[in-house]
Coordinates of C-alpha atoms in Angstrom, one line a residue:
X14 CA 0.0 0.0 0.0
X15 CA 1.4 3.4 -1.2
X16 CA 2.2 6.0 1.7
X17 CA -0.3 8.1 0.7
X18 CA -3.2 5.3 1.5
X19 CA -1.2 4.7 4.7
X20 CA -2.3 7.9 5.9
X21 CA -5.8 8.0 4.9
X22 CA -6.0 5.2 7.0
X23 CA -4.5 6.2 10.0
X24 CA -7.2 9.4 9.6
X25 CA -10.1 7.2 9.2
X26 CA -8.5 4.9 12.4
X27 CA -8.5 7.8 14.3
X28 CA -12.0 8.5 13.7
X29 CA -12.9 5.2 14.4
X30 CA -15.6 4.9 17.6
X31 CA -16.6 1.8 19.2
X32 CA -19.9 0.5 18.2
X33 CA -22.7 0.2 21.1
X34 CA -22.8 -4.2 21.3
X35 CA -26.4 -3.6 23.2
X36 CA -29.4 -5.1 21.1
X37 CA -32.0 -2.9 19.4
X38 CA -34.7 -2.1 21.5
X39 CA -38.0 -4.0 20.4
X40 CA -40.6 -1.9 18.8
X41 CA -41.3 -0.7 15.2
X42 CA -41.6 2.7 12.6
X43 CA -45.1 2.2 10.5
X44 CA -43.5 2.1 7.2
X45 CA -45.5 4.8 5.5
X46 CA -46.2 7.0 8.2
X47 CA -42.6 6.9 10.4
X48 CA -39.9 8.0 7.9
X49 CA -36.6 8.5 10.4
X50 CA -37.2 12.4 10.3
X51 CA -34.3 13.7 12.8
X52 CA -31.9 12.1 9.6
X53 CA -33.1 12.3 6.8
X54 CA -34.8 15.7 7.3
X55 CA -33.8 19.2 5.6
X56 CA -34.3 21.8 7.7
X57 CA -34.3 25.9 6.7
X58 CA -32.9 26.5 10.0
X59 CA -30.9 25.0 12.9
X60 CA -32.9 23.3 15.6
X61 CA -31.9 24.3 19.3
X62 CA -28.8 23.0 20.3
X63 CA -27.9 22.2 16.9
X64 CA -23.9 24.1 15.3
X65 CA -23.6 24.4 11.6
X66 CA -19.8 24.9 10.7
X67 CA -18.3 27.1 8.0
X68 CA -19.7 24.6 5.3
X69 CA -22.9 24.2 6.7
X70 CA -22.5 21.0 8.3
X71 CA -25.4 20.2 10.8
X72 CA -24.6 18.7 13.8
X73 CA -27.1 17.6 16.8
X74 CA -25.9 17.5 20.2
X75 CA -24.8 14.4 21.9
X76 CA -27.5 12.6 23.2
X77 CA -30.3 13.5 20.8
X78 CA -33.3 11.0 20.7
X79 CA -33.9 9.5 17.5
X80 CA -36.0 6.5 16.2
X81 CA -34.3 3.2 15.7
X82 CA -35.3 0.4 13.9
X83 CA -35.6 -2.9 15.4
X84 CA -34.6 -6.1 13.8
X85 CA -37.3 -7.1 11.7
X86 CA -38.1 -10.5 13.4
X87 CA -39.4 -7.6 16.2
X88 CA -42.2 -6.0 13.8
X89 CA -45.7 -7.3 13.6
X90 CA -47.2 -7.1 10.3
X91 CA -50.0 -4.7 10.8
X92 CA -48.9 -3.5 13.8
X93 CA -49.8 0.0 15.6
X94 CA -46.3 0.9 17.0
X95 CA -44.6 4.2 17.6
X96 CA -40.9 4.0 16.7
X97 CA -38.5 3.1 19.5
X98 CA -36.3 6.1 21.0
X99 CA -32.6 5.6 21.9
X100 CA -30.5 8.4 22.7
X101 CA -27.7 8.7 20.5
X102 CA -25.9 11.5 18.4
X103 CA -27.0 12.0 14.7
X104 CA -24.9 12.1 11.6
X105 CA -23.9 15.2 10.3
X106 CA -26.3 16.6 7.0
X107 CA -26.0 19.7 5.0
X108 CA -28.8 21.9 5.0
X109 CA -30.5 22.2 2.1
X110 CA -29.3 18.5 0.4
X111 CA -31.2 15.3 -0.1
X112 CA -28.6 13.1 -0.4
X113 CA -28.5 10.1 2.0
X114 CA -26.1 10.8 5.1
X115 CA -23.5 8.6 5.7
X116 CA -24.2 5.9 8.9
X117 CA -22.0 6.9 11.6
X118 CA -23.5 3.6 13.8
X119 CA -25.5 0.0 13.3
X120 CA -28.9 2.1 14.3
X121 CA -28.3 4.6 12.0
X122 CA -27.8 1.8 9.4
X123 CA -31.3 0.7 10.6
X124 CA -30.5 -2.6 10.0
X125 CA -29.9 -5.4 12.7
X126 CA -26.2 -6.4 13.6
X127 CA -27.1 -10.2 12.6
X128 CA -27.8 -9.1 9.1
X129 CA -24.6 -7.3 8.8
X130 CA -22.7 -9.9 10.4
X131 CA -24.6 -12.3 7.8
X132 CA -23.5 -10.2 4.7
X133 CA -19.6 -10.0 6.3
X134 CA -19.4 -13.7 7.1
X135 CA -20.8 -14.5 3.3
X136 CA -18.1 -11.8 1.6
X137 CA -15.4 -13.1 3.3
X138 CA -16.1 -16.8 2.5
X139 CA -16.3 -15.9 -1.3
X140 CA -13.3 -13.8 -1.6
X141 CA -11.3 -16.0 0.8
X142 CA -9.8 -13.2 2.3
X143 CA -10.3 -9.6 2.6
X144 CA -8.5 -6.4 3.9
X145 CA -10.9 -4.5 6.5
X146 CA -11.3 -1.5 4.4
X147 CA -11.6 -2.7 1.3
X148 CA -15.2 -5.3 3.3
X149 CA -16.4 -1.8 4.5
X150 CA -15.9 -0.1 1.2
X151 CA -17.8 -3.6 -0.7
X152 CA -20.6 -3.3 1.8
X153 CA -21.1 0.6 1.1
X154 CA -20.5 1.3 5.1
X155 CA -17.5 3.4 7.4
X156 CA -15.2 0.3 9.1
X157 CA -16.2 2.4 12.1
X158 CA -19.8 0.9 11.5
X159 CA -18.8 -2.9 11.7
X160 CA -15.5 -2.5 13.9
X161 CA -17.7 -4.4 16.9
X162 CA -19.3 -6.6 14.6
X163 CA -15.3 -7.9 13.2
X164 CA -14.5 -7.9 16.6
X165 CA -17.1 -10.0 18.4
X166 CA -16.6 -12.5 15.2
X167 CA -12.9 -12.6 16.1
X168 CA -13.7 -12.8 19.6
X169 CA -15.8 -15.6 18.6
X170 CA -13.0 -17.6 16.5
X171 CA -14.6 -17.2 13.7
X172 CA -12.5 -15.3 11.5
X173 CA -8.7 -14.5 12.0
X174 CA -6.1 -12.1 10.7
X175 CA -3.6 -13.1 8.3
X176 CA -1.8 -9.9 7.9
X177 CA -1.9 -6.4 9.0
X178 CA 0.2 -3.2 8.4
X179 CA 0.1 -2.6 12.3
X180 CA -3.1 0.1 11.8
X181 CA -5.6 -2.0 13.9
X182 CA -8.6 -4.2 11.9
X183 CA -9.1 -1.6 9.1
X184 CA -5.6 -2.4 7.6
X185 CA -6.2 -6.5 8.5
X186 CA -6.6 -9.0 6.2
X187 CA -9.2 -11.8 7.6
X188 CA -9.9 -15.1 7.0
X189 CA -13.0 -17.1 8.0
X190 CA -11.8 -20.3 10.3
X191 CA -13.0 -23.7 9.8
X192 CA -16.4 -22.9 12.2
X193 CA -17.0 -19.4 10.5
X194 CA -16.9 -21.3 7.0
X195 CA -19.4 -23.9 8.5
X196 CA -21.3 -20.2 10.0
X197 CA -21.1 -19.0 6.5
X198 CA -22.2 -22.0 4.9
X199 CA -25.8 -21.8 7.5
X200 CA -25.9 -17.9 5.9
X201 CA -25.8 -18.9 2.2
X202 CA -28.4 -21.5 2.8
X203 CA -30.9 -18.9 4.4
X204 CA -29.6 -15.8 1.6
X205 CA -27.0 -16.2 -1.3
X206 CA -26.8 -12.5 -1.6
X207 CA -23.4 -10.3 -1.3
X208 CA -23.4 -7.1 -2.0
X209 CA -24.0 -3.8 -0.9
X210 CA -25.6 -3.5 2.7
X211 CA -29.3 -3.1 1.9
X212 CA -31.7 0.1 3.3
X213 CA -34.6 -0.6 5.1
X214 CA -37.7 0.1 3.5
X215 CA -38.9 2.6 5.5
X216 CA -36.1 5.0 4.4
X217 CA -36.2 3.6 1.2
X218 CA -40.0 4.9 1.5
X219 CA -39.2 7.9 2.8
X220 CA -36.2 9.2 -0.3
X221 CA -38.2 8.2 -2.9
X222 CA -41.1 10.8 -1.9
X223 CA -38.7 13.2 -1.2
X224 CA -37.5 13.2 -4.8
X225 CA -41.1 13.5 -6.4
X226 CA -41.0 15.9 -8.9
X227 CA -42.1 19.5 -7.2
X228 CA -45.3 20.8 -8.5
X229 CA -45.6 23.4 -11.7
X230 CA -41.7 21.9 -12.5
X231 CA -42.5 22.0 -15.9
X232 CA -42.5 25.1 -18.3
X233 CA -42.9 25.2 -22.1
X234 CA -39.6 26.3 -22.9
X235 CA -38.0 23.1 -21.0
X236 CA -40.4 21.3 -22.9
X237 CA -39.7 22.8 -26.4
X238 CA -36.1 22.2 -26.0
X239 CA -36.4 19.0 -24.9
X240 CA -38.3 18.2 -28.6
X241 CA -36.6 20.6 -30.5
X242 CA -35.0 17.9 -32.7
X243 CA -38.8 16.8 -33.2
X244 CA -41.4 18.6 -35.8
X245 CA -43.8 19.5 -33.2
X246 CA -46.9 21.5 -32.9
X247 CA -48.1 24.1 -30.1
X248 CA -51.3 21.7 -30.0
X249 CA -48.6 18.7 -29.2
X250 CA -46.5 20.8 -26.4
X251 CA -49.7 22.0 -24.4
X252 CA -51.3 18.6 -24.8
X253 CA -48.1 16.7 -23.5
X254 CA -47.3 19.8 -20.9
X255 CA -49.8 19.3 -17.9
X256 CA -49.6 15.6 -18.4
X257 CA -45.7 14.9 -17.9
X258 CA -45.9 18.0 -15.2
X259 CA -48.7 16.6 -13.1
X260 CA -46.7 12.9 -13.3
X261 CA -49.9 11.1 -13.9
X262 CA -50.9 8.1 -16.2
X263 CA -51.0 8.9 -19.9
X264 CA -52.1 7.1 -22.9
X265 CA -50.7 8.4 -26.3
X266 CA -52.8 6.1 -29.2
X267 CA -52.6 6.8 -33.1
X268 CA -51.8 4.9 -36.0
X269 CA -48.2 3.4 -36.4
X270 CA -45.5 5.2 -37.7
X271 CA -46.8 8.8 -36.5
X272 CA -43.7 8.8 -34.0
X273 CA -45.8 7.8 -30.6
X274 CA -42.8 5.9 -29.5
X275 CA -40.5 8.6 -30.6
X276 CA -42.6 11.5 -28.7
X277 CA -42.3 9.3 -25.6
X278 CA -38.9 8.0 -25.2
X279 CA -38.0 12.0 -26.0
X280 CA -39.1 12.5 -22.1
X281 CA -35.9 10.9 -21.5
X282 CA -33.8 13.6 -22.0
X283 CA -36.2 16.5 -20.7
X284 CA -35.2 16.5 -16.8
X285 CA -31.4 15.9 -16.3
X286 CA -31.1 16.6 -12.4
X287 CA -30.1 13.4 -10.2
X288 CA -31.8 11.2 -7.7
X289 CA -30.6 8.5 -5.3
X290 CA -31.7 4.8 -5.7
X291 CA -30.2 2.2 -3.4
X292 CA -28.5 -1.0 -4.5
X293 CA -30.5 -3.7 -2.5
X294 CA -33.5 -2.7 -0.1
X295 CA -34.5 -5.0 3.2
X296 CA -38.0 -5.6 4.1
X297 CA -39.5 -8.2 6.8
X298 CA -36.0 -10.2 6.5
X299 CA -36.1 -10.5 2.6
X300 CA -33.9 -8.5 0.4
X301 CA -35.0 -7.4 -2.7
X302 CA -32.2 -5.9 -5.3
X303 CA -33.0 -2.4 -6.9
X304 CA -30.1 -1.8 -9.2
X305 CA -30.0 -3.0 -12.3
X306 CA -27.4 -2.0 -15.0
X307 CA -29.9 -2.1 -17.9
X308 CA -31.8 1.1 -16.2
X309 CA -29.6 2.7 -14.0
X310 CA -26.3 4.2 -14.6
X311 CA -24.1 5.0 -11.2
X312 CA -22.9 8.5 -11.6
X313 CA -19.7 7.3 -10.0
X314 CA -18.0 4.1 -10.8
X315 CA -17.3 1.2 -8.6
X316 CA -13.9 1.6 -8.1
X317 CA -14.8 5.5 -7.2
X318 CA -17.9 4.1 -4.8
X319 CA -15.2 1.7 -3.2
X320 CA -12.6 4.4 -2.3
X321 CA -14.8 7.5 -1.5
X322 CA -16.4 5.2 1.0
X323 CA -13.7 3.4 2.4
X324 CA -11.2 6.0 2.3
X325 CA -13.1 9.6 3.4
X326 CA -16.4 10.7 4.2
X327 CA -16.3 14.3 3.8
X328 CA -19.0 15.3 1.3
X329 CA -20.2 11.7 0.8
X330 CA -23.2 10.1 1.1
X331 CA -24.5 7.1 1.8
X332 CA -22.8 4.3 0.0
X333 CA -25.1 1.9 -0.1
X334 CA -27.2 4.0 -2.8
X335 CA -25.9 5.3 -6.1
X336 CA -26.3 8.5 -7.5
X337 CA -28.0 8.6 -11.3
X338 CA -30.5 10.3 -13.6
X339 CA -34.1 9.8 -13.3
X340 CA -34.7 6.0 -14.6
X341 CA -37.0 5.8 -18.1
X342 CA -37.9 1.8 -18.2
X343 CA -39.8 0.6 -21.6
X344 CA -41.3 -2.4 -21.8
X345 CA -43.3 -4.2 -24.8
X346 CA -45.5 -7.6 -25.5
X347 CA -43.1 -8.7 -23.2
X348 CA -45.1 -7.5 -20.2
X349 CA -46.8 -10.4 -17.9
X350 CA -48.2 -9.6 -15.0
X351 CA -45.7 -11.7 -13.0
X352 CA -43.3 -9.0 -14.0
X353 CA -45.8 -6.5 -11.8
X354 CA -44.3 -7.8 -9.0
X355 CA -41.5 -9.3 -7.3
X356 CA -39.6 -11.9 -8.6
X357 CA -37.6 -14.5 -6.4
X358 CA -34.6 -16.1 -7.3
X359 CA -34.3 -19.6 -5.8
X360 CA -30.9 -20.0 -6.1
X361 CA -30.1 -16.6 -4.8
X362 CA -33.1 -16.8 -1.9
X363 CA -34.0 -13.2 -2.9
X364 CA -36.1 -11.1 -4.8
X365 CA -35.9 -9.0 -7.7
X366 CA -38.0 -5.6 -7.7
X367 CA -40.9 -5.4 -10.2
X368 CA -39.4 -3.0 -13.7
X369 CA -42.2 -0.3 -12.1
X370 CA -40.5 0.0 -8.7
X371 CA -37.0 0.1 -10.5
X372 CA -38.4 3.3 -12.4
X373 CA -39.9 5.2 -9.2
X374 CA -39.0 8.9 -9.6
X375 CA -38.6 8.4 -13.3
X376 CA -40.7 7.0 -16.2
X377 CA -42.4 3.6 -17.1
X378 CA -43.4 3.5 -20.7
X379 CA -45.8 0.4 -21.6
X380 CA -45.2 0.4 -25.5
X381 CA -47.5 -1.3 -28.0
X382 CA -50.2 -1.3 -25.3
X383 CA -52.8 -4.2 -25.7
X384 CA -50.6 -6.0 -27.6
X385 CA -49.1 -7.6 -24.5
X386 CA -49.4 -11.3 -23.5
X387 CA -52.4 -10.0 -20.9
X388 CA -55.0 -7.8 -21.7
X389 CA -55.3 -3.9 -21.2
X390 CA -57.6 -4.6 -18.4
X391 CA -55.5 -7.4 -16.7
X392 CA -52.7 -4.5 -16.4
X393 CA -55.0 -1.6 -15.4
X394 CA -56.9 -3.6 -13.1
X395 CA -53.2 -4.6 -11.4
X396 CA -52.3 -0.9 -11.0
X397 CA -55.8 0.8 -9.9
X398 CA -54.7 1.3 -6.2
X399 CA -50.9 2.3 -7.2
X400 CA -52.5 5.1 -9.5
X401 CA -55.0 6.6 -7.1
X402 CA -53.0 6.3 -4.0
X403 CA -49.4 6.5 -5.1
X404 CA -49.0 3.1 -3.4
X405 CA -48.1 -0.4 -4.4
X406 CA -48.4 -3.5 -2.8
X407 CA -46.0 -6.8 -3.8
X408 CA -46.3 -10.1 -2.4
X409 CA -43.7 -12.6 -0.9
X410 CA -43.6 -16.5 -1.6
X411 CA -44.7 -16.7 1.9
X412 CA -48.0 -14.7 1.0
X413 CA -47.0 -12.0 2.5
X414 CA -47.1 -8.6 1.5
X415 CA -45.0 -4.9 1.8
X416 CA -45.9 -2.0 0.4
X417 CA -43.6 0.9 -1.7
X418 CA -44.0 4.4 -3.3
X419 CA -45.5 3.9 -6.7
X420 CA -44.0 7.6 -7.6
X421 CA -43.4 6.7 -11.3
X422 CA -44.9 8.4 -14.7
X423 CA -46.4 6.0 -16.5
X424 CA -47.1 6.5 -20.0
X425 CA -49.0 4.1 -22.8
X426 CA -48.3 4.1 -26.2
X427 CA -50.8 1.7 -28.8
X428 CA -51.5 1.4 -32.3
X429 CA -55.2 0.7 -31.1
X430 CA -58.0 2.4 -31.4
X431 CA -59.3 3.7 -27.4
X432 CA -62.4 1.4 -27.9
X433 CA -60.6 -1.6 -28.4
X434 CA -59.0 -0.9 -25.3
X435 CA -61.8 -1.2 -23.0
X436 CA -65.2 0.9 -22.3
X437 CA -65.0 4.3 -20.8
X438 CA -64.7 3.1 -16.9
X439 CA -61.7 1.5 -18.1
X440 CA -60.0 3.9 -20.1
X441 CA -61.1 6.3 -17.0
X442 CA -58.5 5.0 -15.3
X443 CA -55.7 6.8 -17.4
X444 CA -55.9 10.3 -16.7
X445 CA -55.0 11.9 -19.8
X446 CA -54.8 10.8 -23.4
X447 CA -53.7 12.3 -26.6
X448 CA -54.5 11.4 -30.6
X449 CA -51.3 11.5 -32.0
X450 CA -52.7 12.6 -35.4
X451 CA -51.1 12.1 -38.6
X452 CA -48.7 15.7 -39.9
X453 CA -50.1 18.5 -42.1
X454 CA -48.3 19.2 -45.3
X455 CA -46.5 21.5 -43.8
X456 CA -45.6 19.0 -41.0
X457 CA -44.5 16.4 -43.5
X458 CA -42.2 19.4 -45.6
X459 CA -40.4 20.2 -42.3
X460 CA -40.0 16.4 -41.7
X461 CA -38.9 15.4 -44.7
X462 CA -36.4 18.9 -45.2
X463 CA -34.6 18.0 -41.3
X464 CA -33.7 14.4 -42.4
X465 CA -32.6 15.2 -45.7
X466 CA -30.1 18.1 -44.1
X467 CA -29.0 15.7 -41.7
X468 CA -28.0 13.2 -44.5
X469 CA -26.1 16.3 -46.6
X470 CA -28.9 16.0 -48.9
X471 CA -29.9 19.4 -50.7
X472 CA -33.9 20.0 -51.2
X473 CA -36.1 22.2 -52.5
X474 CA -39.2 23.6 -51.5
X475 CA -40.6 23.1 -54.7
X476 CA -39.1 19.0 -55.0
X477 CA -40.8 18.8 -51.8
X478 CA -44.1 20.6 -53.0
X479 CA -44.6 18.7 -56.1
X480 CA -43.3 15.4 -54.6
X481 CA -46.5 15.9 -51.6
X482 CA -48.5 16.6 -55.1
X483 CA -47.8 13.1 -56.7
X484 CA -47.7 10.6 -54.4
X485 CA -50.2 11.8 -51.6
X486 CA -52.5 14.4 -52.8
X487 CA -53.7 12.8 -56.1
X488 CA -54.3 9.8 -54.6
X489 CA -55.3 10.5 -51.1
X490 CA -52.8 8.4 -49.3
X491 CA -52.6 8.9 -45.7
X492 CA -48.9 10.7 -44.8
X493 CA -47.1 8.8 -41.9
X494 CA -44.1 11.3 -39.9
X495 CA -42.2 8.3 -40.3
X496 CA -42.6 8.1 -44.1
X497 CA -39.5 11.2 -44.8
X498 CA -37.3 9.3 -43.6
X499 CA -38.0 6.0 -45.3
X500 CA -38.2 7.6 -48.2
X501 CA -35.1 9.4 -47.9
X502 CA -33.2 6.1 -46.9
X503 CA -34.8 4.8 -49.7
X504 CA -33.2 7.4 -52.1
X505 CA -29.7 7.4 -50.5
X506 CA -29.5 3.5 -51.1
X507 CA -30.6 4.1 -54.9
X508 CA -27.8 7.0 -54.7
X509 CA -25.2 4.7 -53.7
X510 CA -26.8 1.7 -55.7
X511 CA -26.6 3.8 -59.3
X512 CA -23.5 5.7 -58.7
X513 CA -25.1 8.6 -59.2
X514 CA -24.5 12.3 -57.2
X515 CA -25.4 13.0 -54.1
X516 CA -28.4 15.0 -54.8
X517 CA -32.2 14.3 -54.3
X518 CA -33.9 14.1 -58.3
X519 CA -37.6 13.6 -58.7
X520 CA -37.2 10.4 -60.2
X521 CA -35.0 9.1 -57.5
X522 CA -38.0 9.9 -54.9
X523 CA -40.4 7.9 -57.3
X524 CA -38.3 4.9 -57.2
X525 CA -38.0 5.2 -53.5
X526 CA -41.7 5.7 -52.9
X527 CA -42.3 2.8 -54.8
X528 CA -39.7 0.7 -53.3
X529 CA -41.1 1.8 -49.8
X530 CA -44.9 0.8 -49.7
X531 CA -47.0 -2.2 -51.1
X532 CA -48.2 -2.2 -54.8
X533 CA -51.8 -3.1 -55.4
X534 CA -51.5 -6.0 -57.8
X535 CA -55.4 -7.0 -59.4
X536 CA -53.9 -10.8 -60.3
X537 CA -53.0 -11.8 -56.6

């Protein structure tokens, strides 16, 4: 280890307190109802007692009361409990942040020791051996956090150092001994999962409202520069406006190809500011695993996560969740209604969140609605409660159940006409809905003139005029927004094809207008 980790150390190991070995006081925090205020809160001004330093640190006073969460073996399902109060000092927050604070202490963890120890005792036996720092940094937590937990479990003979640079257990490198194998092996047969310490799910609860989008966060010019490398009307942007802004259901329908899809997935790009998700999430003993690579992109990489946390915690947040942009999920025909809820992994003896509980705070698009292996009102029916109330409920193999925020966006996008949807209690359901009509002439012009600039393509607005004359006009032919650009790719590959130059010719766009769409042939 280079000198300059050496001394990074030796900071953190002086930092280092002991952690409290006393068990959790029984009780519980009513998951929706108890959110653990005093540290996750944002106050305008300093409570009494409370210093803020030069960089607006918050600090309580020794000693300040706080809810705790008892293991969850202790909580009833159902039952009417106020949280459990243990005096303690707080971690430090900045005023005015959301971000997660960093644990300082098992309680503030709110998990139970056991389930820490588990997730240790499991690490250890799959690496083989580990260096204290680098265990902390792997299970998103200070050292300082699971000091007493190493300890006890060396006390215990169940691990044992191989190696240390003579800086106390955070330099060590542990082994598990021939009983803490046979511990870990007991662990793995319960839960297979390593990873990052997961949150409970009342914090978990209790983030995820606090990033709901604010009210009137939406103005048109955001949303005109968010489609401004679309051809869009003013009757689009105010119809699309108070939808996205208000966060509530919304079914776009319209025959395919009028860029339903396209108009949808733009959302992606329209808010840019950066939420917290956790990796893994703990609830009645279960763990159920949030992240997943296919949605969520860490702002920071692994290697960062690993040293920021393990190395210094000024600035930082909480480690076991990673920062990222506002998750947009799409699924297809794909859909089932299994994948409404969680899924359990029976080699891994946990659970996998549901693809709308992955994109809470963000957007869920359903595309091709009604074309899905269940019906429109198989999936509406399964999200009636989660639309009105904001809340979802998912079930365990054991039957039971837990409930999370259901603080997503979720838009519909089908080729099908509304009535073959459902009646109008059904489609009731969806609060707003939009005809994504076919373009104008004009519509079609600007269309077709964007993509052909973007491929180097010179036009005219007479080619353009006379070309809308031809091949729509005299024959009535419904336009399509995607059509300019199958046309055009059309043309380019007759370009290239014929050798000819790189210029747009009304009898190239015949060929590719005829090469694009289905001829009418009376013999078939």
């Amino acid at each position: 280890m280079d000198p300059s980790s050496l001394r990074s150390l030796s900071s953190i190991l002086s930092k280092n307190k002991p952690v409290a070995k006393e068990p959790l006081s029984p009780g519980a925090v009513r998951l929706m109802e108890a959110p653990l205020e005093t540290i996750y809160a944002r106050p305008k001004a300093p409570p009494s007692g409370y210093t803020i330093d030069d960089e607006e640190v918050l600090t309580a006073p020794p000693k300040a009361a706080i809810p705790v969460v008892p293991a969850i073996a202790d909580i009833e399902d159902g039952g009417d409990f106020a949280p459990a109060m243990v005096p303690q000092t707080e971690p430090p927050m900045r005023l005015g942040e959301l971000k997660p604070p960093t644990p300082e202490s098992i309680e503030h963890t709110g998990l139970s020791p056991k389930l820490i120890e588990q997730l240790i005792v499991k690490m250890i036996y799959y690496r083989g051996q580990m260096v204290g720092h680098e265990l902390a940094a792997e299970l998103g937590l200070q050292f300082s956090v699971i000091d007493g937990i190493m300890d006890q479990l060396k006390s215990s003979y169940h691990i044992i150092v191989r190696s240390s640079l003579g800086m106390g257990m955070i330099s060590s490198r542990f082994e598990l001994t021939d009983s803490g194998r046979v511990l870990a092996r007991e662990y793995i047969e319960a839960s297979a999962y390593t990873g990052k310490a997961p949150v409970p799910l009342f914090q978990y609860v209790d983030i995820v409202r606090r990033q709901k989008q604010r009210d009137s966060w939406l103005d048109m010019d955001m949303l005109k520069d968010c489609y401004k490398h679309m051809v869009v009307t003013d009757q689009i942007l105010n119809q699309v406006g108070p939808a996205v802004n208000a966060g509530k259901s919304f079914l776009i329908y319209g025959m395919p190809g009028n860029g339903k899809t396209f108009l949808a997935e733009a959302l992606n790009n329209l808010d840019k500011t950066m939420i917290y998700i956790p990796y893994a999430i703990e609830a009645q003993g279960m763990i159920i695993q949030l992240f997943d690579p296919l949605y969520h992109t860490p702002e920071e990489s692994p290697t960062n996560v690993a040293e920021s946390s393990s190395m210094s915690t000024a600035g930082a947040h909480d480690r076991r969740w990673f920062r990222s942009r506002r998750p947009f999920i799409v699924s297809g025909g794909e859909l089932t209604l299994d994948t409404l809820d969680l899924s359990y992994n029976a080699q891994a003896k946990s659970y996998d969140a549901p693809l709308h509980m992955k994109a809470n705070n963000g957007i869920y698009l359903i595309d091709d609605f009604g074309r899905q292996k269940v019906t429109p009102a198989e999936v509406l029916n399964r999200w009636i409660i989660p639309m009105e109330r904001r809340v979802d409920f998912l079930s365990f193999q054991n039957g039971t159940k837990m409930h999370v925020p259901f603080e997503v966006f979720l838009v519909f996008s089908t080729n099908l006409k509304p009535d073959d949807l459902g009646d109008e209690a059904f489609l009731r359901r969806i609060q707003y809905k939009m005809l994504m009509k076919s373009p104008e002439d004009f519509e079609f012009a600007s269309i077709f003139r964007r993509f052909a600039e973007s491929q180097n393509l010179q036009t005219t607005p007479k080619l353009i005029v006379d070309f809308i004359e031809k091949h729509y006009r005299k024959s009535n032919k419904a336009k399509r927004r995607c059509q300019p650009r199958d046309i055009l790719t059309h043309a380019i590959d007759i370009i290239r094809f014929e050798r000819r130059e790189w210029e747009l010719t009304p009898d190239v766009l015949d060929k590719a207008f005829e090469s694009c769409f289905v001829q009418v042939d009376e013999e078939m």
